[in-house]
Coordinates of C-alpha atoms in Angstrom, one line a residue:
X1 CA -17.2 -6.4 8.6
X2 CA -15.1 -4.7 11.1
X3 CA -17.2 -1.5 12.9
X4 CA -15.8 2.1 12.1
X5 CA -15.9 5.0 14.0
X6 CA -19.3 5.7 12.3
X7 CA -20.2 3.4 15.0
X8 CA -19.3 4.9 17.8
X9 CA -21.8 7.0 19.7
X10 CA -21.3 10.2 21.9
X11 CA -17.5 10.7 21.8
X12 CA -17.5 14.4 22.9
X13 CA -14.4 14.9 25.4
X14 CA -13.2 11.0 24.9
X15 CA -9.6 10.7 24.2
X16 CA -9.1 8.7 20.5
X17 CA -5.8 7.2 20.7
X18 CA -5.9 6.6 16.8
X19 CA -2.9 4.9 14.8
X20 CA -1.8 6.6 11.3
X21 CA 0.6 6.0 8.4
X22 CA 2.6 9.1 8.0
X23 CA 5.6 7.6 7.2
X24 CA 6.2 10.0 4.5
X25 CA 9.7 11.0 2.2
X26 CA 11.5 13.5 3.4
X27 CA 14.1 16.0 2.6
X28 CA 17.6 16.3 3.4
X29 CA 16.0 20.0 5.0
X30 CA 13.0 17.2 6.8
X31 CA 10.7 18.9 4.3
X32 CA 7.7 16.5 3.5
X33 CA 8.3 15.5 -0.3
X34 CA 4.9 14.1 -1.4
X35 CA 2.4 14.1 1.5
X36 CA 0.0 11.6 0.0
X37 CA -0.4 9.5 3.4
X38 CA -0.9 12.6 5.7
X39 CA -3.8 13.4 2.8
X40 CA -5.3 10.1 3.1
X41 CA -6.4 10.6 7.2
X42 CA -7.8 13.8 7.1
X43 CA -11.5 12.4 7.0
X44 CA -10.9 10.4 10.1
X45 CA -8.9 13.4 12.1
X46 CA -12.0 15.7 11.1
X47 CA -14.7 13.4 12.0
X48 CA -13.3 12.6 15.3
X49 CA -12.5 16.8 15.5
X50 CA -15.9 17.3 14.6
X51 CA -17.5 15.0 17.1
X52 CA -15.3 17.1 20.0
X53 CA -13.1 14.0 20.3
X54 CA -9.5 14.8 21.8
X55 CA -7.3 13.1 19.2
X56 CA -3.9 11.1 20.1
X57 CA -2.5 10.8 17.2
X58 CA 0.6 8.0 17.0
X59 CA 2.6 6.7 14.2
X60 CA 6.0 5.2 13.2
X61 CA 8.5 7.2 10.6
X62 CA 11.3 4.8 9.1
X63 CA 13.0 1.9 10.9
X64 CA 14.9 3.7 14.3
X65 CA 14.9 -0.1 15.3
X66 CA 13.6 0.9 18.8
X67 CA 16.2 3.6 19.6
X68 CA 15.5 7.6 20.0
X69 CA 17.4 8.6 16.6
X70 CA 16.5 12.1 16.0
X71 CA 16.9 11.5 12.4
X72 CA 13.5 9.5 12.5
X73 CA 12.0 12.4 14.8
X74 CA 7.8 13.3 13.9
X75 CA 8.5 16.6 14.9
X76 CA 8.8 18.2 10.8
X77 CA 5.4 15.6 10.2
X78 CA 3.9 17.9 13.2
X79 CA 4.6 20.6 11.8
X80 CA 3.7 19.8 8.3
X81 CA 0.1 18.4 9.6
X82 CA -0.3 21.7 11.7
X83 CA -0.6 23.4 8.2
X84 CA -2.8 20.9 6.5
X85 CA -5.0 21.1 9.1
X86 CA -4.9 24.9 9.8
X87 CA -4.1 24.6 14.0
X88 CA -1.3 23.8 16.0
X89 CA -0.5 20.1 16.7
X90 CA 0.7 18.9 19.8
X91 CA 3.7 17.2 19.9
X92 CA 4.3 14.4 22.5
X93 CA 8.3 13.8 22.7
X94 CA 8.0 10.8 24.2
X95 CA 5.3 7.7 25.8
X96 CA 7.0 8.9 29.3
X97 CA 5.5 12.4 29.1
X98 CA 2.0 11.3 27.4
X99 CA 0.0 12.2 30.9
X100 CA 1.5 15.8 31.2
X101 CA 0.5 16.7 27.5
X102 CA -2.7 14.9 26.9
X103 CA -4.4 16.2 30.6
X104 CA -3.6 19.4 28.7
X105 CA -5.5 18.4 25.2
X106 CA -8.7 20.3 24.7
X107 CA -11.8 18.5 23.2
X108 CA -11.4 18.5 19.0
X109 CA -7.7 19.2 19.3
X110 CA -5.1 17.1 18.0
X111 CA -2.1 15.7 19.4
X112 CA 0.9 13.6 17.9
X113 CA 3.4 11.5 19.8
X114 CA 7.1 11.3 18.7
X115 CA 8.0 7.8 16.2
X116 CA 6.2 4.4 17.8
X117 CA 9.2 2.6 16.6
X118 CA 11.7 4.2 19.4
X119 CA 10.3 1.8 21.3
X120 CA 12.0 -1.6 21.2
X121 CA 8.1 -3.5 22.4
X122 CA 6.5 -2.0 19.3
X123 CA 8.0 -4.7 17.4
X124 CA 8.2 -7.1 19.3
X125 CA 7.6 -10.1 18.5
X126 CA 6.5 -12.1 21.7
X127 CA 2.9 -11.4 23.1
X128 CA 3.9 -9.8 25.8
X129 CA 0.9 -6.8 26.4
X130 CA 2.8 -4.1 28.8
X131 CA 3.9 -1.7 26.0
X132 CA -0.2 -1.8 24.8
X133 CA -1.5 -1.6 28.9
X134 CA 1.0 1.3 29.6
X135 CA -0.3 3.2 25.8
X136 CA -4.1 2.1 27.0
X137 CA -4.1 4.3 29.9
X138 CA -4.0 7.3 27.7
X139 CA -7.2 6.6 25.6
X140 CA -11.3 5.6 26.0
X141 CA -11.2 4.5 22.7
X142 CA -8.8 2.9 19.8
X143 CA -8.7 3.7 16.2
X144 CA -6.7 2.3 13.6
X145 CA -6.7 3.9 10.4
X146 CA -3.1 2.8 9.7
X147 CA -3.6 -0.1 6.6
X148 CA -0.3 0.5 5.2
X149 CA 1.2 -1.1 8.7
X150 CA -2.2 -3.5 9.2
X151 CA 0.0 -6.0 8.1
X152 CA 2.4 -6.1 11.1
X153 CA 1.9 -7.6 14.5
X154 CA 3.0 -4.5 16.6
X155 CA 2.0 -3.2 19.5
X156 CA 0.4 0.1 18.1
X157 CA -1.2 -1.5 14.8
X158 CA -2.9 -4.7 16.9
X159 CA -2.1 -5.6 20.4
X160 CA -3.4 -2.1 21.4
X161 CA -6.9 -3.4 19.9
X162 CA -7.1 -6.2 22.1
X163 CA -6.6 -3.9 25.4
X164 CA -8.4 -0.8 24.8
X165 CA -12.0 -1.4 23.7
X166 CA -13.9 -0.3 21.5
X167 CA -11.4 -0.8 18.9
X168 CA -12.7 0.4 15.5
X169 CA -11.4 1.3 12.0
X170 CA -11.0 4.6 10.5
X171 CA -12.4 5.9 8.1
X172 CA -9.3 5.1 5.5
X173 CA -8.7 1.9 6.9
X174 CA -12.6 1.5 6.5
X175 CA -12.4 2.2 2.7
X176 CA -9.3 0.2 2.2
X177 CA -10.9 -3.1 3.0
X178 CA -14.4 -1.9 1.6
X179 CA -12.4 -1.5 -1.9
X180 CA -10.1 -4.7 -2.0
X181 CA -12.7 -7.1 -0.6
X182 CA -15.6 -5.8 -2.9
X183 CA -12.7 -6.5 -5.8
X184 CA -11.9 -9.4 -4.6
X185 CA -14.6 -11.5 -2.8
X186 CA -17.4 -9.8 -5.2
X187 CA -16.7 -8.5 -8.8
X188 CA -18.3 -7.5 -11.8
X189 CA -17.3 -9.4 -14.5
X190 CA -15.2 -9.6 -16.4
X191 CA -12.4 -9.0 -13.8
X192 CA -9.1 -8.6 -15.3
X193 CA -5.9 -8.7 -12.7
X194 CA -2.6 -6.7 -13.7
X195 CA 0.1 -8.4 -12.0
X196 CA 3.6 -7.1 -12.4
X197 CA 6.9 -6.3 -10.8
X198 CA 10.3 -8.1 -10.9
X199 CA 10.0 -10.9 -9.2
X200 CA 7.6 -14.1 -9.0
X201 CA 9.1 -14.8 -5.8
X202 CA 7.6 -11.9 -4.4
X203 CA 4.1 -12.3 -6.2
X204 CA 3.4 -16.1 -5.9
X205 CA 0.7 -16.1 -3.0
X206 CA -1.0 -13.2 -4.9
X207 CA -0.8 -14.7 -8.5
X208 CA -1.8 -18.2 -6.5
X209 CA -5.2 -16.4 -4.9
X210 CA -5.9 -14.5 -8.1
X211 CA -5.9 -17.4 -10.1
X212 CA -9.3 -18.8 -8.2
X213 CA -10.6 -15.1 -8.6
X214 CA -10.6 -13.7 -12.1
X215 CA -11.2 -13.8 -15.8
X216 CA -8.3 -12.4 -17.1
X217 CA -4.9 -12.1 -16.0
X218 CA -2.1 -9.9 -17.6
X219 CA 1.3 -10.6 -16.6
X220 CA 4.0 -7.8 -17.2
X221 CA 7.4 -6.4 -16.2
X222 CA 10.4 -8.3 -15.2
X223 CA 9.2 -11.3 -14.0
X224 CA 7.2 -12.4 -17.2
X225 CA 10.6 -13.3 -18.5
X226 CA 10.7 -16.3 -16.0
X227 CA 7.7 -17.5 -17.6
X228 CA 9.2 -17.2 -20.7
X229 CA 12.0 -18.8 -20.0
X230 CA 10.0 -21.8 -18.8
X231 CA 8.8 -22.3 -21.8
X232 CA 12.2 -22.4 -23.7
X233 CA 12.1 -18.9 -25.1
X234 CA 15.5 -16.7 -25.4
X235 CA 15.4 -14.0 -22.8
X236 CA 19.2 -12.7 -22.9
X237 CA 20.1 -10.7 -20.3
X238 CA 16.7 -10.4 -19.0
X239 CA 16.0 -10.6 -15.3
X240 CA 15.0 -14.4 -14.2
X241 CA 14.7 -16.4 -11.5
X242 CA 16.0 -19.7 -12.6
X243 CA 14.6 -21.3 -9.0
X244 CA 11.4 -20.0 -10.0
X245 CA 11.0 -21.8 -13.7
X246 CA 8.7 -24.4 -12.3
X247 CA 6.3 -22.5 -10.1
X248 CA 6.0 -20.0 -13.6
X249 CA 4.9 -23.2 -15.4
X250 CA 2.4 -24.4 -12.4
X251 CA 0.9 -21.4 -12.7
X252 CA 0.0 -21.0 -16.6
X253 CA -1.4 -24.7 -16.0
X254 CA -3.3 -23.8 -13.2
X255 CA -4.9 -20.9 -15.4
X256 CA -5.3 -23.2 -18.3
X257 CA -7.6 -25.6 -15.2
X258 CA -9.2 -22.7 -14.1
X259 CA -10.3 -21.1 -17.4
X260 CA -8.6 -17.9 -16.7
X261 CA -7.0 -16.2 -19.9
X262 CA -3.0 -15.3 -19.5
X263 CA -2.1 -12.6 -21.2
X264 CA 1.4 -12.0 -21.6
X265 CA 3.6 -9.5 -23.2
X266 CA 4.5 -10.9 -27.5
X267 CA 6.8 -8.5 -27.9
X268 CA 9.0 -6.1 -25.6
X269 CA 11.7 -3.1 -26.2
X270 CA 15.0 -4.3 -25.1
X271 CA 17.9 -2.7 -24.5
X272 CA 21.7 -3.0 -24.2
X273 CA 22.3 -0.1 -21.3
X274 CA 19.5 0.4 -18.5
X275 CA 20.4 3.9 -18.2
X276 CA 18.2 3.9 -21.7
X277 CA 21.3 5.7 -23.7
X278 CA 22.4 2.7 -25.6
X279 CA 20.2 0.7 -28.3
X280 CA 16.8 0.4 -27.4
X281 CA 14.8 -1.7 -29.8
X282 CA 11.3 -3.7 -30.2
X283 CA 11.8 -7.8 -30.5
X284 CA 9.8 -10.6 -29.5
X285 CA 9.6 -11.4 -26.0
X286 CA 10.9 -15.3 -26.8
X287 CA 13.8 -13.7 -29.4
X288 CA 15.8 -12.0 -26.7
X289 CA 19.3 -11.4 -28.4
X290 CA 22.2 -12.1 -25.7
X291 CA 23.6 -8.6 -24.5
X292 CA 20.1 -7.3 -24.4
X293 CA 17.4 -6.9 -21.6
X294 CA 13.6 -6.6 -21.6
X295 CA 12.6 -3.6 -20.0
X296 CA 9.4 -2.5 -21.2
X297 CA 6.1 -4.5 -23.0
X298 CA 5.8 -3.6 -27.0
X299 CA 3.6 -1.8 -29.0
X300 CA 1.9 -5.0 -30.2
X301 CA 1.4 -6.1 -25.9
X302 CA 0.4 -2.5 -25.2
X303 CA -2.5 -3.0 -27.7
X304 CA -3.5 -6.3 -26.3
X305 CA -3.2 -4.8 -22.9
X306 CA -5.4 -2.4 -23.3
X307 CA -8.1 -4.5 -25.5
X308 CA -8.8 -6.9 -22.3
X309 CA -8.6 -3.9 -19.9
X310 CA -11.2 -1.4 -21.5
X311 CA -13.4 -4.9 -21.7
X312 CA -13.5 -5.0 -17.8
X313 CA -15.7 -4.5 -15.8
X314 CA -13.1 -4.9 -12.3
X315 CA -9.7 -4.5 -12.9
X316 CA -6.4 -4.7 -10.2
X317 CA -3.6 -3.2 -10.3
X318 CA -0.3 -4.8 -8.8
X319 CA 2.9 -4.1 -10.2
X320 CA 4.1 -2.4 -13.4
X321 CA 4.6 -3.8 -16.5
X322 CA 7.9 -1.8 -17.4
X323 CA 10.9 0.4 -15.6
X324 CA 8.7 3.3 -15.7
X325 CA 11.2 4.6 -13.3
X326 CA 13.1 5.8 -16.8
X327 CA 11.0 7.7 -19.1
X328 CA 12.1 5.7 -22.2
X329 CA 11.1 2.8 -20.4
X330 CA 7.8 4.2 -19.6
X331 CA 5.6 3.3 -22.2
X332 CA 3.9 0.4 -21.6
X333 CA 2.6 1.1 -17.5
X334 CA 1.3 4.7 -19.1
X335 CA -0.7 2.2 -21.5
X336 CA -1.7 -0.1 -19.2
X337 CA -3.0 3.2 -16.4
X338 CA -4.3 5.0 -19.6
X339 CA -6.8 2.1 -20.6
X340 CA -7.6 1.4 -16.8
X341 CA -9.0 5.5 -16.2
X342 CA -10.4 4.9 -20.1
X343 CA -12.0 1.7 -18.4
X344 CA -13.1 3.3 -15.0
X345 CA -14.7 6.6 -16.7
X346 CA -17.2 4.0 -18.7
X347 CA -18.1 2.5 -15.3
X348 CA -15.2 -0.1 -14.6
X349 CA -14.4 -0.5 -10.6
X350 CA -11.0 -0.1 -10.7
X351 CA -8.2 -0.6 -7.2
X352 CA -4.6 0.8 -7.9
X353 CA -3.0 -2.2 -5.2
X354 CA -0.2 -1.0 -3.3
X355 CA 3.9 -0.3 -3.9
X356 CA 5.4 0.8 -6.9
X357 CA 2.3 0.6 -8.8
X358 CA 0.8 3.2 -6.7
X359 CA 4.1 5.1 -7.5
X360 CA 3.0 4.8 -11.1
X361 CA 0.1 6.0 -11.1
X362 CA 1.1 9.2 -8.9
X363 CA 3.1 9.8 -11.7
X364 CA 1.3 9.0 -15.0
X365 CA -2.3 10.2 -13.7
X366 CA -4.7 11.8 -10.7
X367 CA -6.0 9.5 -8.0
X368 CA -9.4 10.4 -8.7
X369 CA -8.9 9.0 -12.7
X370 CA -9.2 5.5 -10.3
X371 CA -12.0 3.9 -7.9
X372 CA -9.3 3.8 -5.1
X373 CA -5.6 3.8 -5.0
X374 CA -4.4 1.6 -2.1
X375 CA -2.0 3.9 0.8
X376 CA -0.6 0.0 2.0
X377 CA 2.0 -1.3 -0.1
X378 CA 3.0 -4.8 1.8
X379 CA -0.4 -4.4 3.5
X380 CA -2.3 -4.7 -0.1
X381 CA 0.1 -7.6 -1.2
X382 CA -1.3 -9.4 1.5
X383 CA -4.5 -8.6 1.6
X384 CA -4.9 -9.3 -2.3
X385 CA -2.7 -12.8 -1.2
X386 CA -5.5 -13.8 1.0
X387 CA -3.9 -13.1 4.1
X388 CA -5.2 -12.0 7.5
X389 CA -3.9 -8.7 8.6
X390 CA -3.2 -8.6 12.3
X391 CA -4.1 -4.5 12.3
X392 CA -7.7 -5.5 10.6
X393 CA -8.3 -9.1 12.5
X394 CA -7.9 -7.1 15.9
X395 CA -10.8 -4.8 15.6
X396 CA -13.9 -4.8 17.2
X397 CA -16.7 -6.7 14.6
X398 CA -19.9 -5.1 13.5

């Protein structure tokens, strides 16, 4: 267990430098579009705020690729936090100019400095520690509540942790690990896994670490037509990856060794225009006419979807099992989240992990139907693939 700022003592009139994920969508106007991240670290501005803390606030928007593009300014985030929060908000321009405006920060106010990423030694990839000495200077303390960037090696997100000491989690970051590793490491059972998404390529290390985890294991959207594929079914114009047809069959056999039940889509509604204004039609998932794609699971997999899911008693998320990005194609991931909050009301745990399953889930139901919807989207891959997060591994241990 990594220590929180739960753990840290007297902080009245210490400066918190504290990294967030803000990187939030916005308008072609720089209005915030969905403000889900800034949300997500309001408990660990307002404990610090509450415990008289001066809070630095820094973060990265989009990929400026360590130059000072004004496109990828924090200044409309400020703003937009100065009325979540109800107070103004500091804004730093730039590193340079961090002793001028943070002498001036009063205890319990909040500051936050312009985009991380103008900085060409936030990404750096070499250990050298300057950029993290320089940003030391300006705190007594280091908080890192940013777990949908714990997964990079930047200055900000872990080198920071090694200078400036302590070097604890927040309180989102706290609940992020808290959430995956109880789902993970120690389940009620049964624990059913929902992995989908396009591409097996993109999901082997997580199907791989799953395997040696769960009970059940449903595998949905585009990339269960590999596996079918593997096994000789007709997929027509289906998305596959042909390089991929041997790993699909290593990893039903592996199940088959491990005892963990595969459940795959029977049947799927195909059509022969993605825009969803052609012929759309329900066929089994191994009868695939040519000039037809899969893009959603059937009725019959819906049912069967739902049967192991509202018989769990931990169930994770990752990846949809359908283009739910088109409402006729929609179908089968509002199944799949409706037996999950059917699941979770009759006491299942259940973790939403990451990407665009997250995005589903935004869209189909409330976070609150769920036990935690992940904020990390590449952070969550890895941490469900059993990797070590350079953002987490840096803090200070309990």
């Amino acid at each position: 267990m990594k220590k929180s700022i739960k753990d840290l003592g007297d902080i009245r009139g210490k400066r918190a430098l504290v990294r967030v994920d803000v990187n939030v969508p916005l308008d072609e106007n720089k209005n915030v579009t969905d403000d889900t991240r800034i949300q997500a670290i309001v408990p660990t501005v307002n404990f610090l705020k509450e415990k008289g803390a001066k809070i630095i606030l820094m973060a990265h928007l989009g990929r400026p690729k360590g130059e000072k593009n004004p496109e990828f300014t924090l200044e409309p985030v400020a703003k937009y936090m100065a009325r979540v929060f109800g107070e103004d908000i500091m804004f730093i321009p730039s590193v340079e100019e961090m002793a001028h405006y943070v002498e001036k920060l009063a205890d319990g106010k909040i500051a936050l400095l312009e985009n991380i990423r103008y900085y060409k030694a936030e990404e750096a990839k070499d250990d050298d520690m300057t950029f993290a000495k320089e940003l030391a200077q300006y705190g007594d303390f280091y908080v890192n509540d940013a777990f949908g960037a714990a997964h990079r090696n930047h200055t900000s997100t872990a080198k920071l942790a090694k200078i400036l000491k302590p070097a604890v989690s927040g309180l989102l970051m706290e609940k992020e690990i808290r959430c995956l590793s109880q789902a993970l490491d120690n389940p009620t059972r049964p624990f059913t896994a929902v992995v989908g998404g396009a591409k097996v390529s993109s999901k082997i290390g997580v199907l791989e670490n799953l395997l040696d985890k769960v009970d059940n294991m449903i595998i949905g959207g585009g990339m269960a037509y590999t596996f079918v594929k593997a096994r000789g079914g007709k997929i027509g114009n289906s998305i596959c990856e042909d390089d991929q047809l041997e790993v699909a069959t290593a990893i039903v056999k592996k199940a088959q060794e491990k005892g963990v039940k595969l459940v795959m889509a029977t049947d799927v509604l195909v059509t022969d225009d993605f825009s969803g204004n052609g012929t759309n039609k329900f066929v089994k998932i191994d009868e695939i006419p040519d000039g037809f794609e899969g893009v959603d699971a059937g009725e019959e997999s819906r049912k069967a979807f739902a049967d192991v899911l509202k018989s769990s008693k931990t169930i994770l998320m990752n990846g949809p099992v359908g283009a739910f990005e088109n409402p006729k194609f929609a179908e089968g991931t509002k199944a799949v989240l409706a037996a999950i909050v059917e699941a979770t009301k009759n006491g299942a745990t259940s973790v939403i992990g990451g990407g665009d399953s997250v995005s589903a889930a935004k869209k189909f139901c409330k976070a609150e139907d769920f036990t935690h919807v992940s904020t990390g989207g590449g952070a969550s891959l890895e941490f469900i693939e059993g990797k070590i997060l350079p953002g987490v591994a840096a803090l200070d241990d309990k």
